[in-house]
Short mmCIF file of C-alpha atoms (C1' of nucleotides) in Angstrom, two decimals:
data_model
loop_
_atom_site.label_atom_id
_atom_site.label_comp_id
_atom_site.label_asym_id
_atom_site.label_seq_id
_atom_site.Cartn_x
_atom_site.Cartn_y
_atom_site.Cartn_z
CA MET A 56 -9.13 45.45 -6.95
CA ASP A 57 -9.54 47.01 -3.32
CA GLN A 58 -10.26 43.60 -1.14
CA THR A 59 -13.88 44.12 0.99
CA GLN A 60 -13.31 40.07 2.10
CA ALA A 61 -11.65 39.73 5.32
CA PRO A 62 -7.69 39.03 4.37
CA ARG A 63 -7.56 35.66 4.88
CA LEU A 64 -4.42 33.85 5.86
CA GLN A 65 -5.05 30.92 3.51
CA PRO A 66 -7.12 31.50 1.07
CA ALA A 67 -9.51 27.78 1.53
CA ALA A 68 -7.02 25.44 1.67
CA ARG A 69 -7.95 22.92 -0.77
CA LEU A 70 -4.93 20.21 -0.34
CA MET A 71 -7.34 17.93 1.96
CA LEU A 72 -7.65 19.92 5.92
CA ARG A 73 -9.01 16.45 7.03
CA GLU A 74 -5.96 14.84 5.81
CA SER A 75 -3.44 17.65 7.36
CA VAL A 76 -5.66 17.86 10.91
CA TYR A 77 -5.51 13.86 10.82
CA GLU A 78 -1.79 14.16 10.38
CA SER A 79 -1.48 16.74 13.04
CA LEU A 80 -3.54 15.13 15.11
CA LYS A 81 -1.76 11.31 14.33
CA ARG A 82 1.59 13.20 15.75
CA LEU A 83 0.80 15.01 18.87
CA LEU A 84 -0.42 11.61 20.25
CA MET A 85 1.87 9.42 19.20
CA ASP A 86 4.65 11.98 20.14
CA ASN A 87 2.98 11.46 23.92
CA ALA A 88 2.28 15.40 23.65
CA LEU A 89 -0.88 14.62 25.24
CA GLU A 90 -0.99 13.08 27.97
CA PRO A 91 -3.42 9.40 27.37
CA GLY A 92 -6.35 9.59 28.82
CA SER A 93 -6.88 13.60 28.88
CA ARG A 94 -9.44 15.17 26.97
CA LEU A 95 -9.56 16.75 24.42
CA SER A 96 -12.16 18.83 23.40
CA ILE A 97 -13.16 19.83 19.26
CA ASP A 98 -13.06 23.16 19.04
CA GLY A 99 -10.46 23.29 21.07
CA LEU A 100 -8.67 21.67 19.15
CA ALA A 101 -10.30 23.34 16.06
CA ARG A 102 -8.92 27.04 17.89
CA GLU A 103 -5.41 25.08 18.04
CA LEU A 104 -4.86 23.94 14.33
CA GLU A 105 -6.65 26.94 13.63
CA VAL A 106 -9.21 25.04 11.55
CA SER A 107 -13.16 24.78 11.43
CA GLN A 108 -14.84 22.24 13.74
CA THR A 109 -15.54 20.25 10.80
CA PRO A 110 -12.22 19.18 9.39
CA VAL A 111 -11.35 17.97 13.68
CA ARG A 112 -14.96 15.39 13.24
CA GLU A 113 -13.69 13.44 11.10
CA ALA A 114 -10.36 13.93 12.14
CA LEU A 115 -11.32 12.70 15.10
CA PHE A 116 -13.45 10.16 13.78
CA ARG A 117 -11.09 8.13 12.50
CA CYS A 118 -8.55 8.59 14.91
CA GLU A 119 -11.52 6.58 17.07
CA ALA A 120 -11.60 4.31 14.70
CA GLU A 121 -7.52 3.29 14.92
CA GLY A 122 -7.58 3.18 18.12
CA LEU A 123 -6.21 6.12 18.51
CA VAL A 124 -9.42 8.35 20.81
CA VAL A 125 -11.52 7.00 22.90
CA ARG A 126 -15.37 8.15 22.36
CA ARG A 127 -17.35 8.94 24.72
CA PRO A 128 -21.39 9.48 23.94
CA ASN A 129 -22.57 12.69 24.10
CA ALA A 130 -19.01 14.27 26.60
CA GLY A 131 -16.29 14.19 23.91
CA TYR A 132 -13.03 12.54 22.83
CA LEU A 133 -10.21 11.26 25.78
CA VAL A 134 -6.17 10.39 24.12
CA ALA A 135 -6.77 5.96 24.35
CA PRO A 136 -5.13 4.83 27.18
CA LEU A 137 -1.76 3.61 26.77
CA ILE A 138 -2.17 -0.59 25.25
CA THR A 139 -2.70 -2.97 28.28
CA ARG A 140 -0.66 -6.10 29.36
CA ASP A 141 -2.66 -8.30 28.45
CA ALA A 142 -3.20 -6.53 24.80
CA LEU A 143 0.48 -6.65 24.32
CA LEU A 144 0.69 -10.24 24.31
CA ASP A 145 -2.31 -10.45 22.76
CA LEU A 146 -0.96 -8.75 19.89
CA TYR A 147 2.07 -10.04 19.63
CA ASP A 148 0.17 -13.60 19.67
CA LEU A 149 -1.47 -12.05 16.88
CA ARG A 150 1.49 -11.53 14.81
CA LEU A 151 2.95 -14.16 15.28
CA LEU A 152 0.79 -16.48 13.41
CA LEU A 153 1.04 -13.72 10.29
CA GLU A 154 4.18 -12.96 10.12
CA PRO A 155 6.61 -16.16 10.59
CA THR A 156 4.33 -16.72 7.06
CA ALA A 157 4.45 -13.83 6.11
CA ALA A 158 8.65 -13.67 6.06
CA ALA A 159 8.42 -17.43 4.13
CA ARG A 160 5.87 -16.73 2.29
CA ALA A 161 8.22 -13.11 0.80
CA ALA A 162 11.21 -15.50 0.86
CA THR A 163 9.65 -17.64 -2.04
CA ASN A 164 7.53 -15.68 -3.64
CA ALA A 165 9.53 -12.14 -3.47
CA THR A 166 9.90 -9.84 -6.68
CA ASP A 167 13.77 -9.05 -7.38
CA ARG A 168 11.63 -5.18 -6.23
CA ASP A 169 10.70 -6.60 -3.20
CA ARG A 170 14.27 -8.02 -1.95
CA ARG A 171 15.66 -5.33 -2.97
CA ASP A 172 13.01 -2.89 -1.12
CA ILE A 173 14.03 -4.92 2.24
CA LYS A 174 17.51 -4.79 2.00
CA ASP A 175 17.15 -1.75 1.79
CA ALA A 176 14.98 -1.54 4.21
CA VAL A 177 17.35 -3.62 6.83
CA ARG A 178 20.28 -0.85 5.83
CA ALA A 179 18.45 2.30 6.61
CA MET A 180 17.66 0.77 10.30
CA GLY A 181 21.56 1.30 11.23
CA PRO A 182 22.20 5.16 10.94
CA ALA A 183 18.01 5.73 12.35
CA VAL A 184 19.16 4.60 16.11
CA HIS A 185 22.49 7.40 16.78
CA GLY A 186 20.99 10.53 18.22
CA ASP A 187 20.00 9.43 21.89
CA SER A 188 16.61 11.59 21.29
CA TYR A 189 13.12 10.20 21.22
CA GLN A 190 13.30 11.80 17.72
CA ALA A 191 15.48 9.48 17.09
CA TYR A 192 14.18 6.46 18.01
CA ARG A 193 10.41 7.75 16.27
CA GLU A 194 12.20 7.36 12.91
CA PHE A 195 13.50 3.96 14.10
CA ALA A 196 9.81 2.74 14.48
CA GLU A 197 9.18 4.33 11.46
CA GLU A 198 11.74 2.08 9.43
CA ASP A 199 10.89 -0.31 12.08
CA ALA A 200 7.05 -0.91 10.27
CA LYS A 201 7.90 -0.17 6.89
CA LEU A 202 10.30 -3.39 7.06
CA HIS A 203 7.48 -5.78 8.32
CA THR A 204 5.11 -3.68 6.02
CA THR A 205 7.83 -4.85 3.40
CA ILE A 206 7.82 -7.98 3.92
CA ALA A 207 4.28 -9.12 4.29
CA THR A 208 3.78 -7.05 0.65
CA ALA A 209 5.72 -8.81 -0.87
CA ALA A 210 4.69 -12.16 0.98
CA GLY A 211 1.71 -11.44 -1.96
CA ASN A 212 -1.09 -11.22 -0.04
CA PRO A 213 -1.70 -8.30 0.80
CA LEU A 214 -4.92 -8.05 3.02
CA ILE A 215 -2.46 -10.11 5.48
CA ALA A 216 0.14 -6.21 4.99
CA GLU A 217 -3.19 -4.63 6.07
CA THR A 218 -4.48 -6.42 8.95
CA LEU A 219 -0.88 -5.75 10.70
CA ASP A 220 -0.70 -2.61 9.49
CA ARG A 221 -4.32 -2.44 11.06
CA LEU A 222 -2.44 -3.67 14.49
CA ARG A 223 -0.45 -0.18 14.61
CA ALA A 224 2.27 -2.12 16.27
CA HIS A 225 5.07 0.79 15.79
CA VAL A 226 2.50 2.73 17.33
CA HIS A 227 2.13 1.48 21.26
CA SER A 228 5.56 -0.21 21.28
CA TYR A 229 6.96 3.61 20.33
CA ARG A 230 3.94 4.90 23.23
CA LEU A 231 5.92 2.06 25.65
CA TYR A 232 9.14 3.06 24.96
CA PHE A 233 9.40 6.47 25.46
CA ARG A 234 7.70 6.20 28.85
CA HIS A 235 10.47 3.70 29.70
CA GLY A 236 12.59 4.94 28.17
CA ILE A 237 15.38 4.84 24.50
CA ALA A 238 15.52 0.44 24.01
CA GLU A 239 18.65 -0.94 22.66
CA VAL A 240 18.34 -1.98 19.05
CA THR A 241 18.93 -5.12 17.94
CA THR A 242 19.71 -4.48 13.32
CA THR A 243 20.26 -8.37 13.85
CA GLU A 244 17.63 -10.00 13.90
CA HIS A 245 16.33 -7.79 11.19
CA GLN A 246 20.04 -8.44 8.86
CA ALA A 247 18.93 -12.50 9.37
CA ILE A 248 14.72 -12.00 8.41
CA SER A 249 16.46 -10.47 4.89
CA ASP A 250 19.03 -12.50 4.93
CA ARG A 251 17.02 -15.96 4.56
CA ILE A 252 13.94 -13.76 2.13
CA GLN A 253 17.38 -13.38 -0.17
CA ALA A 254 18.38 -16.76 0.65
CA HIS A 255 15.04 -18.22 -0.81
CA ASP A 256 14.90 -20.03 1.54
CA PRO A 257 11.29 -20.24 3.82
CA PRO A 258 12.12 -22.20 7.51
CA GLY A 259 14.94 -20.23 8.01
CA ALA A 260 12.91 -17.07 7.03
CA GLU A 261 10.43 -18.07 8.70
CA GLN A 262 12.05 -19.18 11.75
CA ALA A 263 13.94 -16.33 11.96
CA MET A 264 10.81 -13.65 12.05
CA ARG A 265 9.85 -15.80 14.67
CA ALA A 266 12.74 -15.57 16.86
CA HIS A 267 12.30 -11.31 15.57
CA LEU A 268 9.21 -12.14 17.66
CA GLU A 269 9.76 -13.35 20.33
CA ASN A 270 12.75 -11.73 21.77
CA SER A 271 10.92 -7.75 20.60
CA ARG A 272 7.51 -9.39 22.93
CA THR A 273 10.75 -9.63 26.04
CA ARG A 274 12.14 -6.52 25.60
CA LEU A 275 8.88 -4.53 25.08
CA LEU A 276 6.96 -6.64 28.35
CA ALA A 277 10.25 -5.71 30.26
CA ALA A 278 9.63 -2.41 29.47
CA TYR A 279 6.67 -2.74 30.41
CA ASP A 280 7.23 -4.25 33.50
CA GLU A 281 10.05 -1.54 34.55
CA THR A 282 7.66 1.09 34.09
CA PHE A 283 4.84 0.14 35.86
CA MET B 77 -46.17 27.26 27.81
CA ASP B 78 -47.12 27.72 23.10
CA GLN B 79 -45.02 26.12 20.43
CA THR B 80 -43.84 29.04 19.20
CA GLN B 81 -41.17 26.64 17.21
CA ALA B 82 -41.94 24.90 14.85
CA PRO B 83 -43.04 21.17 15.51
CA ARG B 84 -40.28 18.42 14.97
CA LEU B 85 -40.93 15.41 13.99
CA GLN B 86 -38.13 14.10 16.01
CA PRO B 87 -37.22 16.12 19.24
CA ALA B 88 -33.24 15.58 18.24
CA ALA B 89 -33.55 12.84 17.70
CA ARG B 90 -30.92 11.86 20.32
CA LEU B 91 -30.68 8.47 19.61
CA MET B 92 -27.08 9.31 17.25
CA LEU B 93 -28.00 10.37 13.98
CA ARG B 94 -24.98 9.18 12.26
CA GLU B 95 -25.46 5.15 13.95
CA SER B 96 -28.43 5.04 13.00
CA VAL B 97 -26.93 6.38 8.85
CA TYR B 98 -25.04 4.56 9.36
CA GLU B 99 -27.13 1.90 9.32
CA SER B 100 -30.01 2.59 6.83
CA LEU B 101 -26.37 2.42 4.08
CA LYS B 102 -25.16 -0.38 5.07
CA ARG B 103 -28.26 -1.78 4.96
CA LEU B 104 -29.07 -0.10 1.14
CA LEU B 105 -25.43 -0.86 -0.09
CA MET B 106 -25.89 -4.68 1.51
CA ASP B 107 -29.00 -4.87 -0.24
CA ASN B 108 -28.15 -3.98 -3.25
CA ALA B 109 -31.11 -1.18 -3.23
CA LEU B 110 -27.67 1.09 -4.91
CA GLU B 111 -25.88 -0.56 -7.90
CA PRO B 112 -22.69 -1.22 -7.44
CA GLY B 113 -19.93 1.40 -9.01
CA SER B 114 -23.42 3.78 -9.41
CA ARG B 115 -22.83 7.56 -7.32
CA LEU B 116 -23.66 8.65 -4.30
CA SER B 117 -24.66 11.83 -4.08
CA ILE B 118 -23.98 13.25 0.36
CA ASP B 119 -26.38 15.69 0.51
CA GLY B 120 -28.97 13.38 -2.12
CA LEU B 121 -28.81 11.21 0.52
CA ALA B 122 -29.14 13.48 3.49
CA ARG B 123 -33.12 14.71 1.60
CA GLU B 124 -33.28 10.28 1.10
CA LEU B 125 -32.44 9.69 4.87
CA GLU B 126 -33.86 13.29 6.07
CA VAL B 127 -31.52 14.09 8.10
CA SER B 128 -29.18 16.91 7.01
CA GLN B 129 -25.27 16.25 6.08
CA THR B 130 -23.74 16.32 9.17
CA PRO B 131 -24.36 13.10 9.78
CA VAL B 132 -24.49 11.53 6.35
CA ARG B 133 -20.46 12.79 6.26
CA GLU B 134 -19.94 10.67 8.76
CA ALA B 135 -21.06 7.90 7.93
CA LEU B 136 -19.62 7.77 4.26
CA PHE B 137 -16.58 8.47 6.38
CA ARG B 138 -16.53 5.35 8.16
CA CYS B 139 -18.23 2.92 5.26
CA GLU B 140 -15.05 4.30 3.57
CA ALA B 141 -13.00 3.53 5.62
CA GLU B 142 -14.46 -0.02 5.82
CA GLY B 143 -13.73 -0.75 2.07
CA LEU B 144 -18.37 -0.22 1.19
CA VAL B 145 -17.90 2.77 -0.67
CA VAL B 146 -14.80 4.18 -2.86
CA ARG B 147 -14.48 8.04 -2.35
CA ARG B 148 -13.18 10.29 -5.41
CA PRO B 149 -11.61 13.09 -3.78
CA ASN B 150 -13.54 16.60 -5.42
CA ALA B 151 -15.45 14.14 -6.31
CA GLY B 152 -17.40 12.37 -4.78
CA TYR B 153 -18.79 8.21 -3.35
CA LEU B 154 -18.88 5.58 -5.76
CA VAL B 155 -20.74 2.45 -4.02
CA ALA B 156 -17.81 0.03 -4.48
CA PRO B 157 -17.69 -1.92 -6.55
CA LEU B 158 -18.24 -6.19 -5.81
CA ILE B 159 -14.94 -8.06 -4.96
CA THR B 160 -12.94 -9.61 -7.12
CA ARG B 161 -11.71 -12.94 -7.87
CA ASP B 162 -8.00 -13.02 -6.47
CA ALA B 163 -9.17 -10.69 -4.01
CA LEU B 164 -12.03 -13.19 -2.75
CA LEU B 165 -8.80 -16.11 -2.80
CA ASP B 166 -6.88 -13.37 -0.72
CA LEU B 167 -9.55 -13.78 1.67
CA TYR B 168 -9.74 -17.47 2.06
CA ASP B 169 -6.76 -18.13 2.22
CA LEU B 170 -6.41 -15.62 5.71
CA ARG B 171 -9.03 -16.45 7.36
CA LEU B 172 -7.69 -19.74 6.20
CA LEU B 173 -4.62 -18.26 8.69
CA LEU B 174 -6.55 -17.61 11.66
CA GLU B 175 -10.10 -19.30 12.02
CA PRO B 176 -8.29 -23.14 11.51
CA THR B 177 -5.85 -21.78 14.47
CA ALA B 178 -8.80 -19.58 16.54
CA ALA B 179 -11.06 -23.04 16.01
CA ALA B 180 -8.14 -24.99 18.00
CA ARG B 181 -8.22 -23.13 21.01
CA ALA B 182 -12.07 -22.74 21.38
CA ALA B 183 -11.67 -25.58 21.58
CA THR B 184 -9.66 -26.57 25.16
CA ASN B 185 -10.24 -22.64 26.25
CA ALA B 186 -13.93 -21.97 25.94
CA THR B 187 -15.77 -21.63 28.89
CA ASP B 188 -19.13 -23.09 29.55
CA ARG B 189 -20.86 -20.28 28.56
CA ASP B 190 -18.46 -19.98 24.79
CA ARG B 191 -19.34 -23.50 24.67
CA ARG B 192 -23.72 -22.98 24.78
CA ASP B 193 -22.77 -19.70 22.49
CA ILE B 194 -21.37 -22.07 19.87
CA LYS B 195 -24.66 -24.65 20.53
CA ASP B 196 -27.10 -22.03 20.52
CA ALA B 197 -25.80 -19.87 16.93
CA VAL B 198 -25.21 -23.96 15.40
CA ARG B 199 -28.95 -24.88 16.44
CA ALA B 200 -30.58 -20.72 14.89
CA MET B 201 -28.95 -21.33 11.85
CA GLY B 202 -31.20 -24.15 10.51
CA PRO B 203 -34.51 -22.82 10.44
CA ALA B 204 -33.28 -19.46 8.97
CA VAL B 205 -32.88 -21.39 5.38
CA HIS B 206 -36.35 -21.67 4.98
CA GLY B 207 -37.16 -18.87 3.30
CA ASP B 208 -35.92 -18.88 -0.61
CA SER B 209 -36.19 -14.73 -0.19
CA TYR B 210 -33.18 -13.04 -0.75
CA GLN B 211 -34.08 -11.21 3.22
CA ALA B 212 -33.70 -15.28 4.57
CA TYR B 213 -30.06 -16.00 2.94
CA ARG B 214 -29.14 -12.21 4.13
CA GLU B 215 -30.14 -13.38 7.59
CA PHE B 216 -28.01 -16.84 7.08
CA ALA B 217 -25.31 -14.38 6.21
CA GLU B 218 -25.52 -12.53 9.36
CA GLU B 219 -26.58 -15.08 11.84
CA ASP B 220 -23.41 -17.28 9.56
CA ALA B 221 -21.00 -14.13 10.71
CA LYS B 222 -22.19 -14.31 14.32
CA LEU B 223 -20.98 -18.10 14.25
CA HIS B 224 -17.66 -17.88 13.04
CA THR B 225 -17.29 -14.66 15.64
CA THR B 226 -18.30 -16.25 18.17
CA ILE B 227 -15.58 -19.05 18.13
CA ALA B 228 -12.80 -16.63 17.44
CA THR B 229 -13.76 -14.73 20.84
CA ALA B 230 -13.90 -18.15 22.56
CA ALA B 231 -10.55 -18.60 21.33
CA GLY B 232 -9.43 -16.20 23.77
CA ASN B 233 -8.00 -13.55 21.81
CA PRO B 234 -10.05 -10.60 20.94
CA LEU B 235 -7.59 -9.30 18.73
CA ILE B 236 -8.41 -11.99 16.03
CA ALA B 237 -12.17 -11.78 16.61
CA GLU B 238 -11.59 -8.45 15.80
CA THR B 239 -8.72 -8.99 12.76
CA LEU B 240 -11.80 -11.63 11.48
CA ASP B 241 -14.62 -8.56 11.88
CA ARG B 242 -12.70 -5.66 9.93
CA LEU B 243 -13.30 -8.51 6.37
CA ARG B 244 -16.83 -8.35 6.36
CA ALA B 245 -16.24 -12.50 4.54
CA HIS B 246 -20.04 -12.01 5.03
CA VAL B 247 -20.30 -9.09 2.71
CA HIS B 248 -18.76 -9.53 0.14
CA SER B 249 -20.06 -13.61 -0.18
CA TYR B 250 -24.08 -11.85 0.46
CA ARG B 251 -23.20 -9.77 -2.04
CA LEU B 252 -22.07 -12.04 -4.67
CA TYR B 253 -24.92 -15.05 -3.80
CA PHE B 254 -26.95 -11.69 -4.00
CA ARG B 255 -26.18 -11.74 -8.06
CA HIS B 256 -25.90 -15.53 -9.02
CA GLY B 257 -29.53 -16.79 -6.47
CA ILE B 258 -29.76 -18.63 -3.28
CA ALA B 259 -27.13 -21.13 -2.33
CA GLU B 260 -28.08 -23.34 -0.32
CA VAL B 261 -26.87 -23.73 2.34
CA THR B 262 -24.37 -26.26 4.68
CA THR B 263 -25.52 -26.82 8.33
CA THR B 264 -23.32 -30.59 9.23
CA GLU B 265 -20.40 -28.43 8.48
CA HIS B 266 -21.08 -26.12 11.24
CA GLN B 267 -22.72 -29.11 13.13
CA ALA B 268 -19.26 -30.78 12.40
CA ILE B 269 -16.99 -27.53 14.31
CA SER B 270 -19.19 -27.43 17.25
CA ASP B 271 -19.19 -31.31 17.59
CA ARG B 272 -15.38 -31.07 17.73
CA ILE B 273 -15.72 -27.83 20.39
CA GLN B 274 -17.74 -29.47 22.61
CA ALA B 275 -15.94 -32.53 22.25
CA HIS B 276 -12.61 -29.76 23.88
CA ASP B 277 -10.65 -32.36 20.64
CA PRO B 278 -8.45 -29.39 18.54
CA PRO B 279 -7.23 -31.04 16.00
CA GLY B 280 -10.54 -32.85 15.38
CA ALA B 281 -11.81 -28.84 15.53
CA GLU B 282 -9.33 -27.41 13.58
CA GLN B 283 -9.21 -30.13 11.47
CA ALA B 284 -13.96 -29.05 10.68
CA MET B 285 -13.76 -25.33 10.30
CA ARG B 286 -10.36 -26.79 7.36
CA ALA B 287 -12.55 -28.68 5.32
CA HIS B 288 -15.24 -26.10 6.30
CA LEU B 289 -13.67 -23.25 4.78
CA GLU B 290 -12.16 -24.91 2.03
CA ASN B 291 -15.43 -26.28 0.85
CA SER B 292 -17.11 -22.87 1.24
CA ARG B 293 -14.30 -21.28 -1.11
CA THR B 294 -14.98 -23.38 -3.32
CA ARG B 295 -19.14 -22.26 -3.44
CA LEU B 296 -18.31 -19.30 -3.72
CA LEU B 297 -15.38 -19.57 -6.27
CA ALA B 298 -18.55 -21.63 -8.20
CA ALA B 299 -20.84 -18.86 -7.60
CA TYR B 300 -19.00 -16.14 -8.55
CA ASP B 301 -17.69 -17.92 -11.78
CA GLU B 302 -21.55 -18.27 -13.32
CA THR B 303 -22.27 -15.08 -12.86
CA PHE B 304 -19.61 -13.76 -14.70
"C1'" DC C 236 -16.07 17.89 57.67
"C1'" DA C 237 -18.07 14.70 54.06
"C1'" DA C 238 -21.51 14.12 51.14
"C1'" DC C 239 -25.05 14.71 47.97
"C1'" DC C 240 -26.90 17.81 45.12
"C1'" DG C 241 -28.52 21.68 41.47
"C1'" DA C 242 -27.83 25.46 38.87
"C1'" DA C 243 -24.68 26.74 35.63
"C1'" DA C 244 -20.96 26.80 32.30
"C1'" DA C 245 -19.31 24.30 28.98
"C1'" DT C 246 -19.91 21.11 24.81
"C1'" DC C 247 -21.66 17.64 21.84
"C1'" DG C 248 -24.31 16.85 18.56
"C1'" DG C 249 -26.61 17.96 14.27
"C1'" DA C 250 -29.05 21.38 10.19
"C1'" DT C 251 -28.84 25.92 7.90
"C1'" DA C 252 -26.77 28.57 4.96
"C1'" DC C 253 -22.30 30.10 2.06
"C1'" DG C 254 -18.90 30.92 -0.84
"C1'" DA C 255 -14.51 29.13 -3.61
"C1'" DT C 256 -12.66 25.08 -6.00
"C1'" DA C 257 -13.69 20.73 -8.45
"C1'" DT C 258 -15.82 18.23 -11.43
"C1'" DT C 259 -19.12 17.31 -15.26
"C1'" DG C 260 -22.50 16.77 -19.45
"C1'" DG C 261 -23.71 19.36 -23.26
"C1'" DA C 262 -23.29 22.45 -27.14
"C1'" DA C 263 -20.18 24.43 -30.57
"C1'" DA C 264 -16.10 24.73 -33.33
"C1'" DT C 265 -12.56 22.97 -35.76
"C1'" DA D 148 -16.23 12.44 -35.24
"C1'" DT D 149 -13.52 14.42 -32.14
"C1'" DT D 150 -12.58 18.29 -29.08
"C1'" DT D 151 -12.99 22.94 -27.15
"C1'" DC D 152 -15.06 25.76 -23.80
"C1'" DC D 153 -18.50 27.52 -20.60
"C1'" DA D 154 -23.09 26.35 -17.55
"C1'" DA D 155 -24.78 23.09 -13.78
"C1'" DT D 156 -23.53 20.75 -10.05
"C1'" DA D 157 -21.35 19.13 -5.90
"C1'" DT D 158 -17.81 18.90 -2.29
"C1'" DC D 159 -15.00 20.95 0.60
"C1'" DG D 160 -14.50 24.07 4.69
"C1'" DT D 161 -16.72 27.94 7.45
"C1'" DA D 162 -19.61 30.27 9.89
"C1'" DT D 163 -23.27 30.59 13.01
"C1'" DC D 164 -27.28 28.66 15.09
"C1'" DC D 165 -29.52 25.08 18.95
"C1'" DG D 166 -31.83 22.09 21.28
"C1'" DA D 167 -29.73 18.46 24.31
"C1'" DT D 168 -26.45 16.06 27.86
"C1'" DT D 169 -22.45 16.58 31.11
"C1'" DT D 170 -19.14 18.18 34.03
"C1'" DT D 171 -18.02 21.55 36.78
"C1'" DC D 172 -18.33 24.53 41.26
"C1'" DG D 173 -20.61 26.36 44.99
"C1'" DG D 174 -23.92 25.57 48.73
"C1'" DT D 175 -26.64 22.98 51.90
"C1'" DT D 176 -27.94 19.27 55.01
"C1'" DG D 177 -26.27 15.07 57.72
#
DNA sequence: CAACCGAAAATCGGATACGATATTGGAAAT
DNA sequence: ATTTCCAATATCGTATCCGATTTTCGGTTG
């Protein structure tokens, strides 16, 4: 019964190692633990995370597809730079095409379950602002993303929700606010959207969402311009 | 100077092997050379394409992200099933949210270069219909995708063009038409869109694009219902 | 002193082999 | 005919090696 093999700290963790590496990397990136523009060496990450290179490469591959890192052929990966001002405007432009419509549809199509989820998501965001730490804002950003996703899902076309998720708007704003400092948070705008959806008021929901996005864009641009 | 090494047929093809594997796989999938739902073994593909497993795994990873294949954890990959009728409706729903607006914007924002590209793309689609083969329709589908991308790009917000590309609408319709038989092709609708953009007529372009998408949806649904 | 050049070091893309684990398909048994 | 069990097979991750390219760094030159 003696172990002739070298002892394994993690005996072949069958829990989808590539996923956990991806999550670890994403967290490192989102928390700005890695400076935008700095290099990401494959086996450096492998050593740091104590896994082999295979799952690291797959995680980087995925992050590249999501725009979190950029690849230079035969020269490794870099942490993706912060979103530019122009790209930020494009992002909100697209959101303004999709989300007000989604909110209006949610006001008619949402199931009771959907409406409850939306109400819960708004309520969950109140306490998240308490702490002054980055961690607190991070939680807020995640809750915010969840609310918008819930509304888009309630609209009835899953493709719209997927498309919005893919924009990772909350990642960009989080990374910006991280540099600028904690932003004030407006629960009232979210409350207004939820109210109009609960009231089965499509035009109201659409308008509330549009106003929220436009205000959000203004706040984020102000943060951007103050930082740079 | 004698080569003690075994001769290499492709001396370390530095042309990004993962890319070419991805392209090969995508072509196999699009041409329905692989039945939807059938299994895709990693080293089976590796042997067939005469590469090692490493680039195959990365190509499959990418195809999974694009929805061309589906993965069952610890049990390999399957060729993704054809799009469902509901998903087809969702797809056109989203396109109708984005593309008419994009066409209207293109009518105002397009540069001279953009307008020329659009004109060329429409012109290129005339001859492509000639052959009766699948190959001919494949070329048409690619040209069609290019036209829509060009218009979206001319609208000025690259994020919109990316979003539309990611839907891979032409892949879905190609795979459907492949099963159903060759569909007739309407160049007149494309011509109308191009005309309105060339004439700097935003409402006209928007309307022409909307009509085109609605007709396209009708045609594709008819093909779908006849097939199943 | 700055700019350029070339060799060494680091790193990437890929190949290959191997172990552990999970799935699968078929034979045996109820 | 349905269930159980087992062997074959495939995936996922590890470890290691290789050629090619990129980067870095030191030295030479204008």
